[in-house]
Amino acid sequence: MEFKHVSVLLEETLDGLNIKPDGLYMDGTLGGGGHSFHIAERLTSGHLYGIDQDADAIQAASERLACYGDKVTIIRDNYVNGVARLKEIGVTGLDGIMLDLGVSSYQLDTAERGFTYKEDAPLDMRMDNRQSLTAKEIVNTYSETELFRIIRDYGEDNFAKNIAKHICIARQDKEIETTFELNEIIKAAIPAKIRAKGGHPSKRTFQAIRIECNKELDVLKNSIEEMVDFLNPGGRLAIITFQSLEDRIVKKAFASLQNPCTCPPNIPICVCGKKSKGNCVNRKPILPTEEEIEINKRSKSAKLRVFEKA
Ligand SMILES: C[S@@+](CC[C@H](N)C(=O)[O-])C[C@H]1O[C@@H](n2cnc3c(N)ncnc32)[C@H](O)[C@@H]1O
């Protein structure tokens, strides 16, 4: 299957990174290499390190970026290990890092990866198929309380309690194996009146299970400060998020890196000694234009935030 994915907020991200032709850059979510292609295009003596944990993305990006030869290095790993991997090969700092979070359209459109409720497939949802935890294991082995917490916190679904209960009842008869089996269970847990109004009843639960399966929020939380620390002065970290939970993490992390002082407001001078690591480039997140949303529906919920290292 062809790797199809339209890069979101492309020009805005390239502008945000403020690319220097001789700079060193890292794309932590290479995907099909869409953003990376245009970063590499702007480099002369600079270098781009592209990371993705998905084997298909690595394959697609390797082909797409082959024209840049040794200006690009591709590494299959989780971006949480990105800085450590670059240190291992002697890199001492970067001028820009980008993350374009979530899954690619290719991953969503490849039914057998089990990411979508629109196709019947085994429950999988792993971005990295070397990992053992799958969506099937989550659905069949997590306790009712754990499932409730995940669907409530990561899916923000008002019916989380009932969905978790229905999953646990259904799996007593037989293991829940496929996306369509899970769809039926979720459907039965949401009142018909509500189902008629909202989007697809499975949308939130599938998002929640995917986030849990790939530990998406923990990975993001554990990466931001280390990435900023690895930037050269004036270097930029650009992050595109697609849902409010991720955006909240980025917003909070950037704000506390900009102003880490923990002194009470009534103290005239800072005594905590915590120094700012830089500034948010824009006060508000950058959003896609109407035109972009028209062309690429997936961009609708995208938000770009950029941090500049002092
Ligand atoms: C939205 S796509 C990126 C698309 C890319 N910017 C482009 O324009 O082609 C997200 C990619 O990030 C990868 N990914 C998500 N979380 C990751 C993580 N923690 N570590 C490594 N790769 C990750 C996914 O496998 C997917 O290929």
Coordinates of C-alpha atoms and ligand atoms in Angstrom, one line a residue:
M1 CA 0.0 0.0 0.0
E2 CA 1.3 3.5 -0.9
F3 CA 2.3 5.7 2.1
K4 CA -0.3 8.5 1.8
H5 CA -0.1 11.4 4.3
V6 CA -0.6 15.1 3.8
S7 CA 1.8 17.1 6.1
V8 CA -0.1 19.5 8.5
L9 CA 0.9 23.1 9.1
L10 CA 3.9 22.6 6.8
E11 CA 4.8 26.2 6.1
E12 CA 4.1 27.3 9.6
T13 CA 6.3 24.6 11.1
L14 CA 9.2 25.4 8.7
D15 CA 8.8 29.1 9.6
G16 CA 8.6 28.2 13.3
L17 CA 11.9 26.2 13.1
N18 CA 13.7 29.2 11.6
I19 CA 15.9 26.9 9.6
K20 CA 19.6 27.8 9.1
P21 CA 21.2 26.1 6.1
D22 CA 24.1 24.9 8.2
G23 CA 22.0 23.9 11.2
L24 CA 21.4 20.5 12.8
Y25 CA 17.8 19.3 13.0
M26 CA 15.8 16.4 14.4
D27 CA 12.3 15.3 13.3
G28 CA 11.1 13.0 16.0
T29 CA 8.0 11.9 14.1
L30 CA 9.2 11.3 10.6
G31 CA 6.1 9.5 9.2
G32 CA 6.3 9.7 5.4
G33 CA 9.0 12.3 5.7
G34 CA 6.8 15.1 4.5
H35 CA 8.0 17.8 6.9
S36 CA 11.5 16.4 6.8
F37 CA 11.7 16.6 3.0
H38 CA 11.3 20.4 3.2
I39 CA 13.6 20.8 6.2
A40 CA 16.4 18.9 4.3
E41 CA 15.7 21.0 1.2
R42 CA 16.7 24.1 3.1
L43 CA 20.0 22.7 4.4
T44 CA 23.3 23.1 2.7
S45 CA 26.0 21.9 5.1
G46 CA 23.4 21.2 7.8
H47 CA 22.1 17.8 8.8
L48 CA 18.7 16.2 9.6
Y49 CA 18.1 13.3 11.9
G50 CA 14.7 11.6 11.4
I51 CA 13.2 9.3 14.0
D52 CA 10.1 7.1 13.9
Q53 CA 9.2 4.0 15.8
D54 CA 7.1 2.6 13.0
A55 CA 8.8 0.3 10.5
D56 CA 6.5 1.3 7.6
A57 CA 7.2 5.0 8.2
I58 CA 11.0 4.3 8.3
Q59 CA 10.7 2.5 4.9
A60 CA 8.6 5.3 3.3
A61 CA 10.7 8.1 4.7
S62 CA 13.9 6.4 3.6
E63 CA 12.6 6.3 0.1
R64 CA 11.3 9.9 0.1
L65 CA 14.5 11.3 1.6
A66 CA 17.0 9.1 -0.4
C67 CA 17.6 12.1 -2.7
Y68 CA 19.4 14.0 0.1
G69 CA 22.0 11.2 0.6
D70 CA 24.1 11.6 3.7
K71 CA 22.6 14.9 4.6
V72 CA 19.9 12.8 6.4
T73 CA 20.2 10.1 9.0
I74 CA 17.2 7.9 9.8
I75 CA 16.8 6.1 13.1
R76 CA 14.0 3.7 14.1
D77 CA 13.2 4.5 17.8
N78 CA 10.8 6.2 20.1
Y79 CA 11.4 10.0 20.1
V80 CA 11.7 9.8 23.9
N81 CA 15.1 8.2 23.2
G82 CA 16.0 10.7 20.4
V83 CA 18.4 12.9 22.3
A84 CA 20.2 9.9 23.9
R85 CA 20.6 8.3 20.5
L86 CA 22.0 11.4 19.0
K87 CA 24.4 11.9 21.9
E88 CA 25.6 8.3 21.3
I89 CA 26.7 9.2 17.8
G90 CA 28.5 12.3 18.9
V91 CA 25.9 15.1 18.4
T92 CA 26.2 17.7 21.1
G93 CA 23.3 20.0 20.3
L94 CA 20.6 20.8 17.8
D95 CA 19.3 24.0 16.1
G96 CA 15.7 22.7 15.8
I97 CA 13.5 19.8 16.8
M98 CA 10.0 19.1 15.5
L99 CA 7.2 16.7 16.6
D100 CA 4.1 16.1 14.6
L101 CA 2.2 13.9 17.1
G102 CA -0.2 11.1 16.7
V103 CA -0.6 8.6 13.9
S104 CA -0.2 9.2 10.2
S105 CA -3.1 8.8 7.7
Y106 CA -1.2 5.8 6.4
Q107 CA -1.4 4.1 9.8
L108 CA -5.1 4.9 10.1
D109 CA -5.8 3.8 6.6
T110 CA -4.0 0.5 7.0
A111 CA -6.9 -1.6 8.4
E112 CA -4.8 -4.4 9.8
R113 CA -2.9 -2.0 12.1
G114 CA -6.2 -1.9 14.1
F115 CA -6.2 1.9 14.7
T116 CA -9.5 2.6 13.1
Y117 CA -13.1 1.8 14.2
K118 CA -14.1 2.2 10.5
E119 CA -12.5 -1.1 9.4
D120 CA -12.8 -4.6 10.9
A121 CA -9.4 -5.8 12.0
P122 CA -7.6 -7.4 14.9
L123 CA -7.2 -5.0 17.9
D124 CA -3.6 -3.9 17.7
M125 CA -2.9 -0.1 17.6
R126 CA 0.9 -0.5 18.2
M127 CA 2.9 2.2 16.4
D128 CA 6.0 0.0 17.1
N129 CA 5.3 -3.6 16.3
R130 CA 8.3 -4.7 18.4
Q131 CA 6.4 -3.7 21.5
S132 CA 4.4 -6.5 23.1
L133 CA 1.4 -4.5 24.6
T134 CA -1.5 -4.4 22.1
A135 CA -5.0 -2.9 22.2
K136 CA -6.3 -6.5 22.5
E137 CA -4.3 -7.0 25.7
I138 CA -5.5 -3.7 27.2
V139 CA -9.1 -4.5 26.4
N140 CA -9.0 -8.1 27.7
T141 CA -6.7 -7.8 30.8
Y142 CA -7.0 -4.3 32.3
S143 CA -9.3 -4.1 35.3
E144 CA -12.7 -2.3 35.0
T145 CA -11.3 0.6 37.0
E146 CA -8.2 0.9 34.8
L147 CA -10.3 0.9 31.7
F148 CA -12.7 3.4 33.2
R149 CA -9.8 5.7 34.1
I150 CA -8.2 5.4 30.6
I151 CA -11.5 6.0 28.7
R152 CA -12.3 8.9 31.0
D153 CA -8.9 10.6 31.1
Y154 CA -7.6 9.9 27.6
G155 CA -10.9 9.7 25.7
E156 CA -12.8 12.3 27.8
D157 CA -15.9 10.2 27.2
N158 CA -18.8 10.9 29.5
F159 CA -19.9 7.2 29.3
A160 CA -16.5 5.9 30.3
K161 CA -17.8 4.1 33.3
N162 CA -20.5 2.3 31.4
I163 CA -18.2 1.4 28.5
A164 CA -15.6 -0.1 30.9
K165 CA -18.4 -2.1 32.5
H166 CA -19.7 -3.4 29.2
I167 CA -16.2 -4.4 28.1
C168 CA -15.7 -6.4 31.2
I169 CA -19.1 -8.1 30.9
A170 CA -18.5 -9.0 27.2
R171 CA -15.0 -10.4 27.7
Q172 CA -16.4 -12.9 30.3
D173 CA -18.0 -14.8 27.4
K174 CA -15.1 -14.6 25.0
E175 CA -12.0 -12.6 24.3
I176 CA -12.6 -9.3 22.5
E177 CA -10.5 -9.7 19.3
T178 CA -11.5 -7.2 16.7
T179 CA -12.3 -3.5 16.2
F180 CA -15.9 -4.3 15.1
E181 CA -16.5 -6.5 18.2
L182 CA -15.3 -3.5 20.3
N183 CA -17.5 -1.2 18.3
E184 CA -20.6 -3.3 19.2
I185 CA -19.8 -3.3 22.9
I186 CA -19.2 0.5 23.0
K187 CA -22.4 1.1 21.0
A188 CA -24.4 -0.9 23.6
A189 CA -22.9 1.2 26.4
I190 CA -24.0 4.6 25.0
P191 CA -27.7 5.6 25.1
A192 CA -29.3 5.7 21.6
K193 CA -30.3 9.4 22.0
I194 CA -26.7 10.4 22.6
R195 CA -25.4 8.2 19.8
A196 CA -27.7 9.9 17.3
K197 CA -26.3 13.3 18.2
G198 CA -22.5 12.8 18.6
G199 CA -19.8 11.6 16.2
H200 CA -19.0 7.9 16.0
P201 CA -19.6 6.3 19.4
S202 CA -16.2 4.5 19.3
K203 CA -14.1 7.6 18.5
R204 CA -13.2 8.6 22.1
T205 CA -12.6 5.0 23.4
F206 CA -10.4 4.2 20.4
Q207 CA -8.3 7.3 21.0
A208 CA -8.0 6.4 24.7
I209 CA -6.8 2.9 24.0
R210 CA -4.4 4.1 21.4
I211 CA -2.9 6.6 23.8
E212 CA -2.6 3.9 26.5
C213 CA -1.1 1.4 24.1
N214 CA 1.6 3.7 22.9
K215 CA 2.0 5.6 26.2
E216 CA 1.7 8.8 24.1
L217 CA 1.2 11.3 26.9
D218 CA 3.9 10.0 29.1
V219 CA 6.4 9.9 26.2
L220 CA 5.5 13.6 25.4
K221 CA 5.8 14.7 29.0
N222 CA 9.1 13.0 29.5
S223 CA 10.7 14.5 26.3
I224 CA 10.0 18.2 26.2
E225 CA 12.5 19.5 28.8
E226 CA 15.3 17.2 27.6
M227 CA 14.7 18.3 24.0
V228 CA 14.9 22.0 25.0
D229 CA 18.1 21.3 27.0
F230 CA 19.6 19.8 23.9
L231 CA 18.9 22.8 21.8
N232 CA 21.7 25.3 21.0
P233 CA 21.1 28.9 22.0
G234 CA 18.4 30.3 19.7
G235 CA 17.3 26.8 18.7
R236 CA 13.6 26.0 18.3
L237 CA 11.3 23.2 19.4
A238 CA 8.1 23.0 17.3
I239 CA 5.3 20.7 18.3
I240 CA 2.1 20.0 16.5
T241 CA -0.7 18.4 18.6
F242 CA -4.1 17.0 17.6
Q243 CA -6.0 16.8 20.8
S244 CA -6.5 18.9 23.9
L245 CA -4.7 16.5 26.3
E246 CA -1.5 16.7 24.2
D247 CA -1.8 20.5 23.7
R248 CA -2.3 21.0 27.5
I249 CA 1.0 19.1 28.1
V250 CA 2.9 21.2 25.6
K251 CA 1.4 24.5 26.7
K252 CA 2.1 23.8 30.4
A253 CA 5.7 22.5 29.8
F254 CA 6.6 25.5 27.6
A255 CA 5.1 28.0 30.2
S256 CA 7.1 26.4 33.0
L257 CA 10.3 26.4 30.9
Q258 CA 9.8 30.0 30.1
N259 CA 9.0 30.9 33.7
P260 CA 10.1 28.2 36.1
C261 CA 10.2 30.5 39.2
T262 CA 8.3 29.0 42.1
C263 CA 8.7 31.9 44.5
P264 CA 5.4 33.2 46.1
P265 CA 4.2 36.3 44.2
N266 CA 4.6 38.6 47.2
I267 CA 8.4 38.0 47.4
P268 CA 10.2 41.1 45.8
I269 CA 13.2 39.1 44.4
C270 CA 13.5 35.5 43.2
V271 CA 15.0 33.2 45.8
C272 CA 14.2 29.8 44.1
G273 CA 17.0 30.5 41.7
K274 CA 15.2 28.7 38.8
K275 CA 16.2 30.4 35.5
S276 CA 14.1 30.7 32.4
K277 CA 15.2 28.4 29.5
G278 CA 13.7 30.5 26.8
N279 CA 10.5 31.8 25.4
C280 CA 7.3 30.7 23.7
V281 CA 7.6 32.2 20.2
N282 CA 3.8 32.8 19.9
R283 CA 1.4 33.6 22.8
K284 CA -1.3 31.6 21.1
P285 CA -1.0 28.3 19.2
I286 CA -0.8 28.5 15.4
L287 CA -3.8 26.9 13.8
P288 CA -4.5 25.7 10.2
T289 CA -6.1 28.1 7.8
E290 CA -9.6 27.5 6.5
E291 CA -8.0 26.5 3.1
E292 CA -5.8 23.9 4.8
I293 CA -8.8 22.4 6.6
E294 CA -10.8 22.4 3.4
I295 CA -8.0 20.4 1.6
N296 CA -7.0 18.2 4.6
K297 CA -9.8 17.4 7.1
R298 CA -7.2 15.8 9.5
S299 CA -5.6 19.2 10.1
K300 CA -8.8 20.6 11.7
S301 CA -7.7 20.0 15.3
A302 CA -4.0 20.7 14.8
K303 CA -2.2 23.3 17.0
L304 CA 1.4 24.3 16.6
R305 CA 3.4 25.7 19.5
V306 CA 7.1 26.8 19.2
F307 CA 9.6 27.4 22.0
E308 CA 12.9 29.2 21.5
K309 CA 15.9 28.3 23.7
A310 CA 17.6 31.4 25.3
Ligands
LIG1 C1 1.4 12.5 12.0 S1 2.7 11.4 11.6 C2 4.0 12.4 11.0 C3 3.9 12.8 9.6 C4 5.1 13.6 9.0 N1 5.3 14.8 9.8 C5 4.9 13.9 7.6 O1 4.7 15.0 7.2 O2 5.0 12.9 6.8 C6 3.2 10.8 13.1 C7 4.4 9.8 13.0 O3 5.0 9.8 14.3 C8 5.3 8.5 14.7 N2 5.3 8.6 16.1 C9 4.3 8.9 17.0 N3 4.8 8.9 18.3 C10 6.1 8.5 18.2 C11 7.0 8.3 19.2 N4 6.8 8.4 20.5 N5 8.3 8.0 18.8 C12 8.6 7.8 17.5 N6 7.7 8.0 16.5 C13 6.4 8.3 16.9 C14 4.2 7.7 14.1 O4 4.6 6.3 14.0 C15 3.9 8.4 12.8 O5 4.6 7.8 11.8

